[in-house]
Structure formats: C-alpha cells, structure tokens
Amino acid sequence: MATDAMAPAATVATPKSRSELSRQRARAARWFLVPMLIALSIVAGWPLLRSIWFSFTDATLNDLYGAEWIGIGNYLRWQVLESGTVRYRGVLADPDWWNAVWNTVRFAFWSVLWETVLGMIVALVLNAEFRGRGIVRAAILIPWAIPTIVSARMWGWMLNDQFGIINDLGMKLGLLSAPVAWTASADTAMTAVLIVDIWKTTPFMALLILAGLQMIPKDIYEAANIDGVHPVKQFFRITLPLVRPALMVAIIFRVLDALRIFDLIYVLTPNSRSTKTMSVLAQENLFQFNNFAEGSTQSTLLFLIIAIFTILYIWIGRVNFEGGDR
C-alpha cells in the first residue's frame, strides 16, 4: 500500500523535474548566445548602422567624421528648371544602379536555378549505393573547397581567347568557328561568370540536398517498389515532397549568397558593365571613386533588397528553420 501511495507522487514529480531541467537548459543556451550576439553587434551591426547613417550624409572617404546630414538626397533628389523640366538625381535615378540591379537579379536567378537542378541530380547519385561512394562524395566537394579568387583566376585562363583550353577544345570539336573572348565580350561575359559559379557552387547545393535525402526512411521506397511505382513517380510523389524543407533552406542560403556576389565578378570580368552587380558598383563608389555617401546608399539598398526578399521567401515558401514546413 505504501508503494501504491507513493506512485502518484513520483508520477507528478517527474514532469516538474523535466520542466525545471528544460528551463535550466534554456537559460544556459541564452548565456551561451550572449558572446555571439555581442560579436555580431560589433562585427556586423555597428558597420551596418554606420553605413545607413552615411547614406543620409555627404560623406567622402577623405572626411568621414565631417559629414553633414542631407536627408534622402543620395537616394533621390530633384531640381525644377526655369523651363519647368524636372531633373532627378540620386541612386534611384541612376541608370548604372538599375543596370547593376538587373545584372544581380539575372545572375542570382540563373545560377540558383541551374545549381539547384544539377545539385539535385548529383545528390541523387551520391545517395545511391555503389562502390567507392565515399571517395566520390569527397571528390565532388573539391570545386566548392577551392577559394573563389583561385577559381576565378583559373577559369580566366581557361576562358582566354588566345591561350584558353575552352576555345581550343571548341575549335577542335567544331563547336566554334573562331576563338571567343568569353570574359571580355559583353555578349558572353555573364555566361562565363555563370559557368564558373555553377561549377563552383553546385557541390554546396548537392551537399545540403543530400543531407535531406539521408533523412528519408528507406522503407518508403521499398513499399513503393513492392507496389510497382515507377522511379520517376517516386521522385515527384515521395522524394521531392520529403526533401522540400532541406531544398527550401538550401535555396535561400544560395540566393542570399548570389545577391551579394562580388569577388568572382570583380576578378573574372572587371569593369564590364554587362556583369557589374550591386556589390561591385557599391565597392567602386566607396573606395575607388571617393563617392562614399553614394556607395553607402547603394550598400543600404542592397541590404534592404536582400532583407525584403528573405522575408517574402520565408513567408511565401513557409520555411521553418527549426524543422521543415510551418
């Protein structure tokens, strides 16, 4: 009887102890996050706020602390002439800025699209059972492990119109009638940049998608095979829906990286208007042309574009970083 009387008390005490343990873990996690939040505030938050501040001033690289507040003049200002004509100035009225926006969006769309498709194919291959799979998995990451600057220089030589192996192979195979200046021509510069970026970043997408594929129970495929479901139908009815959470997270990471692309384009196609992105244009104004206020304005607009896209993507795509869909 004593044992029976003590049973309810033990049952009641267990949830309380678990609840207290959960609260202790939550408090400990918050304390562990404090150093990271402080570091982010110093490394990222403060420079971001300063950049936003400079975008509302007439700052120059030679006189940052003597900058004066001018409001939204760097974003958009206008002047009414005696003839009644209105002239607009500022980044939002600059054709070079909108050209950079278009180049960035175009690059992000095509690069992420092809990297997602090719990454899915590579992930499906690496997820299959075959001899030497571990070696192949390690080898497929080599392009991603190579620093971007090194990749850009390497591909710059490969795409050279006089010494490049790409033109040499194209001529020998009859695919090209004459050497092509891939990185110098306005018609092919963006294509060259996309080729290099897709080659380098597809392994990253494949790795994230492969992680999602590894979480799918194999019993589902065994049941589908027993029922005689075609492999193509298995992909669209089983694989794609179950890997969708990992795929959505991989896409948003890749899009954020593509929207702020700088180093690859800066090294591979310098001074090319057909590939100049928002980051490259902002860097030029900040440090090369001494238009620090205008460069800060472009950097702020780039941040706003990325932030708005991220919020819309998470909301529309129903992405939940804590574990799949909401």
Coordinates of C-alpha atoms in Angstrom, one line a residue:
M1 CA 0.0 0.0 0.0
A2 CA 2.8 2.4 0.8
T3 CA 4.2 1.7 -2.7
D4 CA 0.8 2.4 -4.2
A5 CA 0.6 5.7 -2.3
M6 CA 4.0 6.8 -3.4
A7 CA 3.4 6.1 -7.1
P8 CA 1.2 9.2 -7.9
A9 CA 3.7 11.4 -6.2
A10 CA 6.5 10.1 -8.2
T11 CA 4.4 10.4 -11.4
V12 CA 3.7 14.1 -10.6
A13 CA 7.3 14.9 -9.7
T14 CA 8.8 13.6 -13.0
P15 CA 7.2 16.3 -15.2
K16 CA 8.2 19.0 -12.7
S17 CA 11.8 17.9 -12.8
R18 CA 11.8 17.7 -16.5
S19 CA 10.3 21.2 -16.7
E20 CA 12.9 22.6 -14.4
L21 CA 15.6 20.9 -16.4
S22 CA 14.3 22.4 -19.6
R23 CA 14.3 25.9 -18.1
Q24 CA 17.9 25.5 -16.9
R25 CA 18.9 24.4 -20.4
A26 CA 17.1 27.4 -21.9
R27 CA 18.9 29.8 -19.5
A28 CA 22.2 28.2 -20.3
A29 CA 21.6 28.4 -24.0
R30 CA 20.8 32.1 -23.7
W31 CA 24.0 32.8 -21.8
F32 CA 26.0 30.9 -24.5
L33 CA 24.4 33.1 -27.1
V34 CA 25.4 36.3 -25.4
P35 CA 29.1 36.3 -26.7
M36 CA 27.9 35.5 -30.2
L37 CA 25.3 38.3 -30.2
I38 CA 27.9 40.8 -28.9
A39 CA 30.4 39.7 -31.6
L40 CA 27.7 40.1 -34.3
S41 CA 26.8 43.5 -33.0
I42 CA 30.4 44.7 -33.2
V43 CA 31.3 43.0 -36.5
A44 CA 28.1 43.4 -38.4
G45 CA 25.5 45.5 -36.6
W46 CA 27.7 48.6 -36.0
P47 CA 29.1 48.8 -39.5
L48 CA 25.6 48.3 -40.9
L49 CA 24.2 51.2 -38.9
R50 CA 27.2 53.4 -39.8
S51 CA 26.6 52.6 -43.5
I52 CA 23.0 53.5 -43.2
W53 CA 24.0 56.8 -41.4
F54 CA 26.5 57.7 -44.1
S55 CA 23.8 57.2 -46.8
F56 CA 22.0 60.2 -45.4
T57 CA 25.1 62.4 -45.4
D58 CA 27.6 64.0 -47.8
A59 CA 30.5 61.8 -46.5
T60 CA 33.6 61.3 -48.5
L61 CA 36.4 58.9 -47.9
N62 CA 38.7 61.8 -47.0
D63 CA 36.4 63.3 -44.5
L64 CA 34.1 60.7 -42.8
Y65 CA 33.7 62.5 -39.5
G66 CA 33.0 65.8 -41.0
A67 CA 30.0 64.6 -42.9
E68 CA 26.8 66.6 -42.8
W69 CA 23.2 65.4 -42.8
I70 CA 21.4 65.9 -46.2
G71 CA 18.4 63.6 -45.8
I72 CA 17.3 61.4 -48.7
G73 CA 19.4 63.4 -51.3
N74 CA 21.6 60.4 -52.0
Y75 CA 18.6 58.2 -52.7
L76 CA 16.6 60.7 -54.7
R77 CA 16.5 64.4 -55.3
W78 CA 15.1 66.6 -58.0
Q79 CA 15.5 70.1 -59.4
V80 CA 12.9 72.1 -61.2
L81 CA 14.5 74.2 -64.0
E82 CA 13.1 77.5 -65.2
S83 CA 11.7 75.8 -68.2
G84 CA 9.6 73.6 -65.9
T85 CA 11.7 70.5 -66.6
V86 CA 12.3 68.3 -63.6
R87 CA 15.8 66.7 -63.3
Y88 CA 16.2 63.8 -61.0
R89 CA 19.4 62.8 -59.2
G90 CA 20.5 60.2 -56.7
V91 CA 21.0 56.4 -56.8
L92 CA 17.3 55.6 -57.6
A93 CA 17.5 57.8 -60.7
D94 CA 20.9 56.4 -61.8
P95 CA 20.8 54.1 -64.8
D96 CA 24.0 52.4 -63.7
W97 CA 22.4 51.4 -60.4
W98 CA 19.4 49.8 -62.1
N99 CA 21.7 48.0 -64.6
A100 CA 23.5 46.6 -61.6
V101 CA 20.2 45.5 -60.0
W102 CA 19.2 43.8 -63.2
N103 CA 22.6 42.0 -63.5
T104 CA 22.4 40.9 -59.9
V105 CA 18.9 39.5 -60.2
R106 CA 19.6 37.8 -63.5
F107 CA 22.8 36.2 -62.1
A108 CA 21.0 35.1 -59.0
F109 CA 18.1 33.6 -60.9
W110 CA 20.0 31.6 -63.4
S111 CA 22.8 30.5 -61.1
V112 CA 20.5 29.3 -58.4
L113 CA 18.2 27.6 -60.9
W114 CA 21.0 25.5 -62.5
E115 CA 22.7 24.8 -59.2
T116 CA 19.5 23.5 -57.7
V117 CA 18.8 21.2 -60.7
L118 CA 22.3 19.9 -61.0
G119 CA 22.7 19.7 -57.2
M120 CA 19.6 17.6 -57.0
I121 CA 21.0 15.2 -59.7
V122 CA 24.4 15.0 -58.0
A123 CA 22.7 14.4 -54.6
L124 CA 20.5 11.6 -56.0
V125 CA 23.6 9.9 -57.5
L126 CA 25.6 10.2 -54.3
N127 CA 22.6 8.9 -52.3
A128 CA 22.6 5.7 -54.2
E129 CA 24.5 2.6 -53.1
F130 CA 27.7 1.9 -55.2
R131 CA 31.3 1.0 -54.6
G132 CA 33.6 4.0 -53.9
R133 CA 30.7 6.3 -52.9
G134 CA 32.8 7.8 -50.1
I135 CA 35.6 8.8 -52.5
V136 CA 33.1 10.3 -54.9
R137 CA 31.4 12.3 -52.2
A138 CA 34.8 13.7 -51.1
A139 CA 35.9 14.5 -54.7
I140 CA 32.7 16.3 -55.6
L141 CA 33.4 18.9 -52.9
I142 CA 36.7 20.0 -54.4
P143 CA 35.3 22.8 -56.6
W144 CA 33.5 24.2 -53.6
A145 CA 36.6 24.0 -51.4
I146 CA 38.7 26.0 -53.9
P147 CA 38.8 29.7 -52.9
T148 CA 36.8 31.9 -55.2
I149 CA 39.7 34.0 -56.2
V150 CA 41.7 30.9 -57.2
S151 CA 38.7 29.6 -59.2
A152 CA 38.2 33.0 -61.0
R153 CA 41.9 33.1 -62.0
M154 CA 41.9 29.5 -63.1
W155 CA 38.8 29.9 -65.2
G156 CA 40.0 33.2 -66.5
W157 CA 42.9 31.5 -68.2
M158 CA 40.7 28.6 -69.4
L159 CA 38.3 31.1 -71.0
N160 CA 41.1 33.2 -72.5
D161 CA 40.5 33.8 -76.2
Q162 CA 44.2 33.2 -77.2
F163 CA 45.5 30.6 -74.7
G164 CA 42.4 29.1 -73.1
I165 CA 41.6 25.4 -73.3
I166 CA 37.9 26.1 -73.7
N167 CA 38.4 27.8 -77.1
D168 CA 40.9 25.2 -78.1
L169 CA 38.5 22.3 -77.5
G170 CA 35.7 24.2 -79.1
M171 CA 37.8 24.7 -82.3
K172 CA 39.0 21.1 -82.4
L173 CA 35.4 19.7 -81.9
G174 CA 34.0 22.1 -84.5
L175 CA 31.7 23.9 -81.9
L176 CA 33.4 27.2 -82.5
S177 CA 34.4 28.8 -85.8
A178 CA 36.7 31.4 -84.1
P179 CA 38.1 32.0 -80.6
V180 CA 35.6 33.7 -78.3
A181 CA 36.7 36.4 -75.8
W182 CA 34.4 34.9 -73.1
T183 CA 35.1 37.4 -70.3
A184 CA 35.8 40.5 -72.4
S185 CA 32.7 40.4 -74.7
A186 CA 29.5 41.9 -73.4
D187 CA 27.5 39.1 -75.1
T188 CA 29.3 36.3 -73.3
A189 CA 30.6 37.8 -70.0
M190 CA 27.6 36.9 -68.0
T191 CA 27.6 33.4 -69.4
A192 CA 31.2 33.0 -68.4
V193 CA 30.5 34.1 -64.9
L194 CA 27.5 31.8 -64.6
I195 CA 29.6 28.8 -65.8
V196 CA 32.3 29.4 -63.2
D197 CA 29.8 30.0 -60.4
I198 CA 27.7 26.9 -61.2
W199 CA 30.8 24.8 -61.4
K200 CA 31.9 26.0 -58.0
T201 CA 28.7 26.1 -56.0
T202 CA 26.7 23.1 -57.3
P203 CA 28.6 20.8 -54.8
F204 CA 27.3 23.1 -52.0
M205 CA 23.7 22.6 -53.1
A206 CA 24.3 18.9 -53.6
L207 CA 25.6 18.6 -50.1
L208 CA 22.6 20.3 -48.5
I209 CA 20.1 18.3 -50.6
L210 CA 22.0 15.0 -49.8
A211 CA 21.6 15.7 -46.1
G212 CA 17.8 16.0 -46.7
L213 CA 17.8 12.7 -48.8
Q214 CA 19.6 10.9 -46.0
M215 CA 16.7 11.7 -43.6
I216 CA 14.1 9.9 -45.8
P217 CA 13.3 6.4 -44.5
K218 CA 14.2 3.7 -47.0
D219 CA 11.1 1.8 -46.0
I220 CA 9.0 4.2 -48.1
Y221 CA 10.9 3.3 -51.3
E222 CA 10.7 -0.4 -50.5
A223 CA 7.0 -0.2 -50.2
A224 CA 6.8 1.9 -53.4
N225 CA 8.9 -0.7 -55.3
I226 CA 6.6 -3.5 -54.0
D227 CA 3.6 -1.6 -55.3
G228 CA 5.3 -1.2 -58.6
V229 CA 5.5 2.6 -58.5
H230 CA 7.7 3.9 -61.4
P231 CA 11.0 5.6 -60.2
V232 CA 10.0 8.9 -61.8
K233 CA 6.7 8.9 -60.0
Q234 CA 8.6 8.0 -56.8
F235 CA 10.8 11.1 -57.2
F236 CA 7.8 13.5 -57.7
R237 CA 5.5 11.9 -55.1
I238 CA 8.0 10.8 -52.4
T239 CA 11.5 12.3 -52.8
L240 CA 10.6 15.8 -53.7
P241 CA 7.9 16.5 -51.1
L242 CA 10.0 14.9 -48.3
V243 CA 13.2 16.7 -49.3
R244 CA 11.4 20.1 -49.8
P245 CA 12.3 21.5 -46.3
A246 CA 16.0 21.0 -46.9
L247 CA 15.7 22.2 -50.5
M248 CA 14.0 25.4 -49.4
V249 CA 16.7 26.2 -46.9
A250 CA 19.4 25.4 -49.4
I251 CA 17.9 27.7 -52.0
I252 CA 17.5 30.7 -49.6
F253 CA 21.2 30.3 -48.5
R254 CA 22.3 30.2 -52.1
V255 CA 20.1 33.1 -53.2
L256 CA 21.5 35.3 -50.4
D257 CA 25.0 34.5 -51.4
A258 CA 24.2 35.1 -55.1
L259 CA 22.6 38.5 -54.5
R260 CA 25.8 39.8 -52.8
I261 CA 28.2 38.3 -55.3
F262 CA 31.4 40.3 -55.6
D263 CA 34.7 38.5 -55.7
L264 CA 34.0 36.3 -58.7
I265 CA 32.8 39.1 -60.9
Y266 CA 35.4 41.6 -59.6
V267 CA 38.3 39.2 -60.6
L268 CA 36.8 37.5 -63.7
T269 CA 35.2 40.4 -65.5
P270 CA 36.5 43.7 -64.1
N271 CA 35.0 46.9 -65.5
S272 CA 32.4 45.0 -67.5
R273 CA 29.0 46.8 -67.5
S274 CA 27.2 43.6 -68.6
T275 CA 28.2 41.8 -65.3
K276 CA 28.6 44.6 -62.8
T277 CA 26.5 43.8 -59.8
M278 CA 25.2 45.9 -56.9
S279 CA 28.1 44.9 -54.6
V280 CA 30.7 45.7 -57.3
L281 CA 29.2 49.1 -58.0
A282 CA 29.0 49.9 -54.3
Q283 CA 32.6 49.0 -53.8
E284 CA 33.7 51.2 -56.7
N285 CA 31.9 54.2 -55.3
L286 CA 33.1 53.6 -51.8
F287 CA 36.8 53.1 -52.4
Q288 CA 37.7 53.9 -56.0
F289 CA 35.6 56.9 -56.9
N290 CA 35.5 58.5 -53.4
N291 CA 31.7 58.7 -53.6
F292 CA 31.4 57.3 -50.1
A293 CA 27.9 58.6 -49.4
E294 CA 26.6 57.2 -52.7
G295 CA 28.4 53.9 -52.1
S296 CA 26.8 53.7 -48.6
T297 CA 23.4 54.4 -50.2
Q298 CA 23.9 51.5 -52.7
S299 CA 25.0 49.2 -49.9
T300 CA 22.0 50.1 -47.8
L301 CA 19.6 49.5 -50.8
L302 CA 21.3 46.1 -51.3
F303 CA 20.7 45.2 -47.7
L304 CA 17.1 46.2 -48.0
I305 CA 16.6 44.2 -51.2
I306 CA 18.1 41.1 -49.6
A307 CA 16.1 41.6 -46.4
I308 CA 12.8 42.0 -48.2
F309 CA 13.5 39.0 -50.4
T310 CA 14.4 36.9 -47.4
I311 CA 11.2 37.8 -45.5
L312 CA 9.0 37.2 -48.6
Y313 CA 10.7 33.9 -49.3
I314 CA 10.3 32.6 -45.8
W315 CA 6.7 33.8 -45.6
I316 CA 5.5 32.6 -49.1
G317 CA 7.6 29.4 -49.1
R318 CA 6.6 28.7 -45.5
V319 CA 10.2 27.9 -44.5
N320 CA 10.7 26.8 -40.9
F321 CA 14.4 26.7 -39.9
E322 CA 13.5 24.7 -36.8
G323 CA 12.5 21.7 -38.8
G324 CA 10.7 21.7 -42.1
D325 CA 7.5 23.5 -43.1
R326 CA 5.3 25.5 -40.8

